[in-house]
Amino acid sequence: MEHRIDRIKKQLHAQSYKLTPQREATVRVLLEREEDHLSAEDVYLLVKEKAPEIGLATVYRTLELLSELKIVDKINFGDGVSRYDLRKEGAAHFHHHLVCTECGSVEEIVEDLLEDVEKIVQDDWGFKVKDHRLTFHGICRQCQSEAVISSS
Amino acid sequence: MEHRIDRIKKQLHAQSYKLTPQREATVRVLLEREEDHLSAEDVYLLVKEKAPEIGLATVYRTLELLSELKIVDKINFGDGVSRYDLRKEGAAHFHHHLVCTECGSVEEIVEDLLEDVEKIVQDDWGFKVKDHRLTFHGICRQCQSEAVISSS
DNA sequence: TTTTTAAATAATATTAATTATCATTTATAG
DNA sequence: CTATAAATGATAATTAATATTATTTAAAAA
C-alpha cells in the first residue's frame, strides 16, 4: 500500500503536481476499494469518512488529474455515472470488464486478450492504438447457475 | 432506405409498438446520418428540421425504445453524452470504434474480431456474453501522416 | 359511426452529475 | 519574511436525462 502511494507520489511529482493530504486520502480510498468501481460520489463519501473537511469539487478535480496521468481510468457502464478504476500496477493497458445484466456485478479481466486484435487494427486500418475500452455484457456464472436452479 | 424503415416498422409491430410519424422521422435521421455518432440533442435538432413540432422528450423516448429493441446501440465515448448508433443490418453484434484522440474522428469496424476473445471469456470465466463494447483510442491514419509532414 | 380505452406526444418541471467561479488557505520560491 | 502560485472548500451554474401532466392520436368496442 505505502509502496503504491509512493509510486503515485512520484508520478505526480514528475509532472510537478503535489500529493496533498486530500489527494492522498482519495488515492487511499481507491487503493482500499480496488475491486470496486466507484463513482465520484462514492469516492467522496468514503474520503469524507477519513477526511471530513474535503469538498466534492476536490474529489472531482483529483479524479480528473489521476485520469490524465493514467493512474486511474474513467469508465462508463451505461448508467448515468462515470466510474473510476485504478490501473493495475505496471499494466500497459486498461483491463477489461464483464458486466452482468442480471445482478449488476462487475468482474475484471487483467489478461490482455486484445494483442491480436490490436495488431489487426494497426495493420489493416493504420490506426495507432494507445488505449482501449472493452466491456462484455451478459450473464455471470453465478446468475447462470441460479437460473438453472430456479427453472428446475 | 424504405426497405430498412419497413424492417424497423415490423420489429416495432412485433413488440406491439407503432411507428408513429415522430418515430419515423427519428429513424430517418438515424439512417441518413448512419456514419455519424449523434447525441440525443443532435438527433433532436435534425428531426426538428423535418418535423418542427417534435419534442425533445419524444426523441429521448424513441431512442430509448430503439435501444431496447437493439435497433440502435447506445454508446459513450467518455465525453458527457450518450450517442446512438444504428446497428448494421443483420449484425448479431455491435460494431467497434476507433476514436482518434487528435482530431476526434470516429471510425467503425464492422468485422467481428472478438470471436476468439468471447470464446475465452465464455470458457475460462463462465460468462455468457450477450453484447460487447469495444473502443480503441489512438491516432488515426490521417493524423499520423500529418504528424510526419509537420515534423519534417 | 359514435363512444371508450389505451398509447403516444409536447411542454415543462425536476433531478442528478459535473463543471465553473471565487474567496480563502496552503505551500513554495525569492 | 514577503510574494507568487497552486490547491482547496463552498457554492452557483450548467447540462444531460428523466418525470410529470395535460392533451392528442389512434385503435377497439359498442
Coordinates of C-alpha atoms (C1' of nucleotides) in Angstrom, one line a residue:
Chain A
M1 CA 0.0 0.0 0.0
E2 CA 2.6 2.5 1.1
H3 CA 4.7 1.4 -1.8
R4 CA 2.0 2.2 -4.3
I5 CA 1.2 5.5 -2.6
D6 CA 4.9 6.3 -3.1
R7 CA 4.9 5.4 -6.7
I8 CA 1.9 7.6 -7.3
K9 CA 3.5 10.4 -5.4
K10 CA 6.5 10.2 -7.8
Q11 CA 4.2 10.1 -10.8
L12 CA 2.6 13.3 -9.6
H13 CA 5.9 15.0 -8.8
A14 CA 7.2 14.1 -12.2
Q15 CA 4.6 16.4 -13.6
S16 CA 5.1 18.9 -10.8
Y17 CA 1.9 18.1 -9.0
K18 CA 1.8 17.6 -5.3
L19 CA 0.4 14.8 -3.3
T20 CA -1.7 16.9 -1.0
P21 CA -3.4 15.4 2.0
Q22 CA -6.7 15.5 0.1
R23 CA -5.2 13.8 -2.9
E24 CA -3.6 11.2 -0.7
A25 CA -6.8 10.4 1.1
T26 CA -8.6 10.0 -2.2
V27 CA -5.9 7.7 -3.5
R28 CA -6.1 5.6 -0.3
V29 CA -9.8 5.1 -0.8
L30 CA -9.2 4.0 -4.4
L31 CA -6.5 1.5 -3.2
E32 CA -8.6 0.1 -0.4
R33 CA -11.5 -0.4 -2.8
E34 CA -9.6 -1.5 -5.8
E35 CA -12.0 -4.3 -6.7
D36 CA -14.9 -1.9 -6.8
H37 CA -15.9 0.6 -9.5
L38 CA -16.7 3.7 -7.6
S39 CA -18.4 6.8 -8.9
A40 CA -17.1 10.2 -7.9
E41 CA -19.9 10.5 -5.3
D42 CA -19.0 7.1 -3.9
V43 CA -15.3 8.2 -3.6
Y44 CA -16.4 11.4 -2.0
L45 CA -18.4 9.7 0.7
L46 CA -15.6 7.3 1.5
V47 CA -13.0 10.0 1.6
K48 CA -15.2 12.1 3.9
E49 CA -15.0 9.3 6.5
K50 CA -11.3 9.8 6.9
A51 CA -11.0 13.5 5.9
P52 CA -14.4 15.1 6.7
E53 CA -13.4 18.6 5.5
I54 CA -12.9 17.5 1.9
G55 CA -15.1 19.1 -0.7
L56 CA -16.8 17.3 -3.6
A57 CA -15.1 19.5 -6.2
T58 CA -11.7 18.5 -4.9
V59 CA -12.6 14.9 -5.4
Y60 CA -13.7 15.5 -8.9
R61 CA -10.5 17.5 -9.6
T62 CA -8.3 14.8 -8.1
L63 CA -10.0 12.0 -10.1
E64 CA -9.7 14.1 -13.2
L65 CA -5.9 14.6 -12.5
L66 CA -5.4 11.0 -11.8
S67 CA -7.1 10.2 -15.1
E68 CA -4.8 12.5 -17.0
L69 CA -1.8 10.8 -15.5
K70 CA -3.3 7.4 -16.4
I71 CA -3.2 6.4 -12.7
V72 CA -6.9 5.7 -12.9
D73 CA -9.2 5.0 -15.8
K74 CA -12.5 6.7 -16.2
I75 CA -15.2 4.3 -17.4
N76 CA -18.8 4.3 -18.1
F77 CA -21.0 1.3 -17.9
G78 CA -24.1 2.9 -19.4
D79 CA -25.8 4.1 -16.2
G80 CA -25.5 7.8 -15.9
V81 CA -22.3 8.0 -13.9
S82 CA -18.6 7.8 -14.6
R83 CA -16.6 5.4 -12.6
Y84 CA -13.0 5.4 -11.7
D85 CA -10.8 2.3 -11.7
L86 CA -7.2 2.2 -10.6
R87 CA -4.9 0.9 -13.3
K88 CA -3.2 -2.3 -12.2
E89 CA 0.4 -1.8 -11.2
G90 CA 2.7 -1.9 -14.2
A91 CA -0.2 -2.5 -16.6
A92 CA 0.4 -1.1 -20.0
H93 CA -3.3 -1.2 -20.9
F94 CA -6.6 -0.8 -19.2
H95 CA -8.2 -4.1 -18.1
H96 CA -11.5 -5.4 -19.3
H97 CA -14.9 -5.8 -17.7
L98 CA -17.7 -8.3 -17.5
V99 CA -20.9 -6.6 -16.6
C100 CA -23.7 -8.9 -15.6
T101 CA -27.1 -7.7 -16.8
E102 CA -28.9 -9.7 -14.2
C103 CA -27.2 -8.8 -10.9
G104 CA -25.1 -5.8 -12.0
S105 CA -21.9 -7.3 -10.8
V106 CA -18.7 -6.3 -12.5
E107 CA -15.8 -8.7 -12.9
E108 CA -12.3 -7.6 -14.1
I109 CA -10.1 -9.3 -16.6
V110 CA -6.5 -8.4 -16.3
E111 CA -5.3 -10.6 -19.2
D112 CA -4.6 -8.6 -22.3
L113 CA -6.6 -10.8 -24.8
L114 CA -6.5 -8.0 -27.4
E115 CA -3.0 -8.3 -28.7
D116 CA -4.1 -10.0 -32.0
V117 CA -7.0 -7.6 -32.4
E118 CA -4.8 -4.5 -31.9
K119 CA -2.3 -5.8 -34.4
I120 CA -5.1 -6.1 -37.0
V121 CA -6.4 -2.7 -36.2
Q122 CA -2.9 -1.3 -36.6
D123 CA -2.1 -3.1 -39.8
D124 CA -5.4 -3.1 -41.6
W125 CA -6.8 0.3 -40.5
G126 CA -3.5 2.1 -40.0
F127 CA -4.7 3.2 -36.6
K128 CA -2.1 3.6 -33.8
V129 CA -3.7 2.2 -30.7
K130 CA -2.9 4.0 -27.5
D131 CA -5.7 2.7 -25.2
H132 CA -8.9 0.7 -25.3
R133 CA -12.1 0.0 -23.6
L134 CA -13.6 -3.4 -23.7
T135 CA -16.7 -4.4 -21.8
F136 CA -18.8 -7.5 -22.2
H137 CA -22.4 -7.5 -21.2
G138 CA -24.0 -10.8 -20.3
I139 CA -24.8 -13.3 -17.6
C140 CA -22.2 -14.1 -14.9
R141 CA -21.5 -17.6 -13.7
Q142 CA -23.4 -17.1 -10.5
C143 CA -26.6 -15.9 -12.2
Q144 CA -26.4 -18.7 -14.8
S145 CA -26.4 -21.4 -12.1
E146 CA -29.2 -19.7 -10.2
A147 CA -31.3 -19.6 -13.4
V148 CA -30.8 -23.4 -13.7
I149 CA -31.9 -24.0 -10.1
S150 CA -35.0 -21.8 -10.3
S151 CA -36.2 -23.4 -13.5
S152 CA -35.8 -27.0 -12.2
Chain B
M1 CA -33.9 3.3 -47.1
E2 CA -37.6 2.5 -47.4
H3 CA -36.7 -1.2 -47.1
R4 CA -35.0 -0.6 -43.8
I5 CA -37.7 1.6 -42.5
D6 CA -40.1 -1.2 -43.3
R7 CA -37.9 -3.7 -41.4
I8 CA -37.9 -1.5 -38.4
K9 CA -41.6 -1.0 -38.6
K10 CA -42.0 -4.7 -38.4
Q11 CA -39.7 -5.0 -35.5
L12 CA -41.7 -2.5 -33.6
H13 CA -45.0 -4.1 -34.5
A14 CA -43.6 -7.5 -33.4
Q15 CA -43.5 -5.9 -29.9
S16 CA -46.8 -4.1 -30.4
Y17 CA -45.3 -0.7 -30.8
K18 CA -46.3 1.7 -33.5
L19 CA -44.1 3.5 -36.0
T20 CA -45.6 7.0 -35.3
P21 CA -44.7 9.9 -37.6
Q22 CA -42.3 11.2 -34.9
R23 CA -40.6 7.8 -34.5
E24 CA -40.3 7.5 -38.3
A25 CA -38.8 11.0 -38.6
T26 CA -36.3 10.0 -35.9
V27 CA -35.4 6.7 -37.6
R28 CA -34.9 8.6 -40.9
V29 CA -32.4 10.9 -39.3
L30 CA -30.5 8.0 -38.0
L31 CA -30.5 6.3 -41.4
E32 CA -29.4 9.4 -43.2
R33 CA -26.6 10.0 -40.7
E34 CA -25.6 6.4 -40.3
E35 CA -21.9 7.2 -40.4
D36 CA -22.1 9.7 -37.6
H37 CA -22.5 9.2 -33.9
L38 CA -25.2 11.6 -32.9
S39 CA -26.2 12.6 -29.4
A40 CA -29.9 12.8 -28.4
E41 CA -29.6 16.6 -28.8
D42 CA -28.1 16.2 -32.3
V43 CA -30.9 13.9 -33.3
Y44 CA -33.4 16.3 -31.9
L45 CA -32.1 19.2 -33.9
L46 CA -32.0 17.2 -37.1
V47 CA -35.5 15.8 -36.6
K48 CA -36.8 19.3 -35.9
E49 CA -35.8 20.3 -39.4
K50 CA -38.3 17.9 -40.9
A51 CA -40.8 17.7 -38.1
P52 CA -40.6 21.0 -36.2
E53 CA -43.3 20.1 -33.8
I54 CA -41.4 17.2 -32.2
G55 CA -40.5 17.5 -28.5
L56 CA -37.1 16.6 -27.0
A57 CA -38.6 14.1 -24.6
T58 CA -40.1 12.2 -27.5
V59 CA -36.7 11.9 -29.1
Y60 CA -35.3 10.6 -25.9
R61 CA -38.1 8.1 -25.5
T62 CA -37.8 7.0 -29.1
L63 CA -34.0 6.4 -28.8
E64 CA -34.6 4.5 -25.6
L65 CA -37.2 2.3 -27.3
L66 CA -34.9 1.7 -30.3
S67 CA -32.1 0.7 -27.8
E68 CA -34.3 -1.8 -26.1
L69 CA -35.2 -3.4 -29.4
K70 CA -31.5 -3.5 -30.3
I71 CA -32.2 -1.4 -33.4
V72 CA -29.7 1.2 -32.2
D73 CA -26.9 0.9 -29.7
K74 CA -26.2 3.5 -27.1
I75 CA -22.6 4.3 -26.7
N76 CA -20.5 6.6 -24.6
F77 CA -17.1 7.8 -25.8
G78 CA -16.2 9.5 -22.5
D79 CA -17.5 13.0 -23.1
G80 CA -20.6 13.6 -21.1
V81 CA -23.1 12.5 -23.6
S82 CA -24.7 9.2 -24.8
R83 CA -24.5 8.6 -28.5
Y84 CA -26.8 6.5 -30.6
D85 CA -25.6 4.2 -33.4
L86 CA -27.8 2.2 -35.8
R87 CA -26.9 -1.5 -35.7
K88 CA -25.8 -2.7 -39.1
E89 CA -28.4 -4.7 -41.0
G90 CA -28.4 -8.3 -39.9
A91 CA -25.4 -7.8 -37.5
A92 CA -25.5 -10.1 -34.5
H93 CA -23.2 -7.8 -32.5
F94 CA -22.4 -4.2 -32.0
H95 CA -19.6 -3.0 -34.2
H96 CA -16.3 -1.5 -32.8
H97 CA -15.0 2.1 -32.9
L98 CA -11.7 3.8 -33.4
V99 CA -11.7 7.2 -31.7
C100 CA -8.8 9.5 -32.7
T101 CA -7.5 11.5 -29.7
E102 CA -6.1 14.1 -32.1
C103 CA -8.9 15.0 -34.3
G104 CA -11.9 13.4 -32.6
S105 CA -12.9 11.4 -35.6
V106 CA -14.7 8.1 -35.1
E107 CA -14.2 5.1 -37.5
E108 CA -16.3 2.0 -37.4
I109 CA -15.1 -1.6 -37.6
V110 CA -17.8 -4.0 -38.8
E111 CA -15.7 -7.1 -38.7
D112 CA -16.3 -9.2 -35.6
L113 CA -12.6 -9.6 -34.4
L114 CA -13.8 -10.8 -30.9
E115 CA -14.8 -14.3 -31.7
D116 CA -11.7 -15.8 -30.0
V117 CA -11.9 -13.5 -27.1
E118 CA -15.5 -14.2 -26.4
K119 CA -14.8 -17.9 -26.5
I120 CA -12.1 -17.4 -23.9
V121 CA -14.4 -15.3 -21.7
Q122 CA -17.1 -17.9 -22.0
D123 CA -14.9 -20.9 -21.3
D124 CA -12.4 -19.5 -18.7
W125 CA -14.7 -17.1 -16.8
G126 CA -18.0 -18.9 -17.3
F127 CA -19.5 -15.7 -18.5
K128 CA -22.3 -15.9 -21.1
V129 CA -21.6 -13.0 -23.5
K130 CA -24.7 -11.2 -24.8
D131 CA -23.2 -8.0 -26.1
H132 CA -20.0 -6.0 -26.0
R133 CA -18.5 -2.6 -26.3
L134 CA -15.0 -2.2 -27.8
T135 CA -13.4 1.1 -28.5
F136 CA -9.8 1.9 -29.3
H137 CA -8.3 5.2 -28.6
G138 CA -5.3 6.3 -30.6
I139 CA -4.2 8.2 -33.7
C140 CA -5.9 7.7 -36.9
R141 CA -4.1 7.3 -40.2
Q142 CA -4.8 10.8 -41.3
C143 CA -3.4 12.4 -38.1
Q144 CA -0.3 10.1 -38.3
S145 CA 0.6 11.3 -41.7
E146 CA 0.0 14.9 -40.8
A147 CA 2.3 14.5 -37.8
V148 CA 5.1 13.2 -40.1
I149 CA 4.7 16.2 -42.5
S150 CA 4.7 18.8 -39.8
S151 CA 7.8 17.4 -38.1
S152 CA 9.8 17.2 -41.4
Chain C
dT1 C1' -70.4 6.0 -36.8
dT2 C1' -70.0 7.2 -32.0
dT3 C1' -68.0 6.0 -27.6
dT4 C1' -64.4 4.2 -24.9
dT5 C1' -59.8 3.0 -23.8
dA6 C1' -55.1 3.0 -24.2
dA7 C1' -50.8 4.7 -26.3
dA8 C1' -48.1 8.4 -27.6
dT9 C1' -46.8 13.1 -27.6
dA10 C1' -45.5 18.2 -26.3
dA11 C1' -44.4 21.1 -23.0
dT12 C1' -42.3 21.8 -19.0
dA13 C1' -40.6 20.8 -14.3
dT14 C1' -37.4 18.2 -11.9
dT15 C1' -33.4 15.6 -10.9
dA16 C1' -28.7 14.4 -10.8
dA17 C1' -23.9 14.6 -12.4
dT18 C1' -20.4 17.5 -13.5
dT19 C1' -18.1 21.9 -14.1
dA20 C1' -17.2 26.8 -13.1
dT21 C1' -16.5 30.6 -10.0
dC22 C1' -14.3 32.8 -6.4
dA23 C1' -12.7 33.8 -1.9
dT24 C1' -9.5 31.6 1.3
dT25 C1' -5.8 28.6 2.6
dT26 C1' -1.5 26.3 1.9
dA27 C1' 2.8 25.7 0.1
dT28 C1' 6.8 27.2 -2.4
dA29 C1' 10.4 30.4 -4.1
dG30 C1' 12.8 34.5 -3.9
Chain D
dC1 C1' 9.6 37.2 5.9
dT2 C1' 7.1 38.6 1.8
dA3 C1' 5.4 37.5 -2.9
dT4 C1' 3.6 34.2 -6.0
dA5 C1' 1.4 30.3 -7.5
dA6 C1' -1.2 26.1 -6.6
dA7 C1' -4.8 23.9 -4.3
dT8 C1' -8.9 23.8 -1.8
dG9 C1' -13.9 24.4 0.0
dA10 C1' -18.2 26.2 -0.6
dT11 C1' -21.5 27.0 -3.7
dA12 C1' -23.5 28.6 -8.0
dA13 C1' -24.3 27.3 -12.7
dT14 C1' -24.7 24.2 -16.4
dT15 C1' -26.2 20.4 -18.8
dA16 C1' -27.9 15.7 -19.8
dA17 C1' -31.6 13.0 -18.9
dT18 C1' -35.9 11.7 -16.7
dA19 C1' -40.5 12.5 -14.7
dT20 C1' -45.0 14.7 -14.8
dT21 C1' -49.2 16.0 -16.7
dA22 C1' -52.5 17.6 -19.7
dT23 C1' -53.6 16.9 -24.5
dT24 C1' -53.7 14.4 -28.8
dT25 C1' -54.0 10.5 -31.6
dA26 C1' -55.1 6.1 -32.7
dA27 C1' -57.2 1.7 -32.1
dA28 C1' -61.1 -1.2 -30.2
dA29 C1' -65.7 -1.8 -28.7
dA30 C1' -70.4 -0.9 -28.8

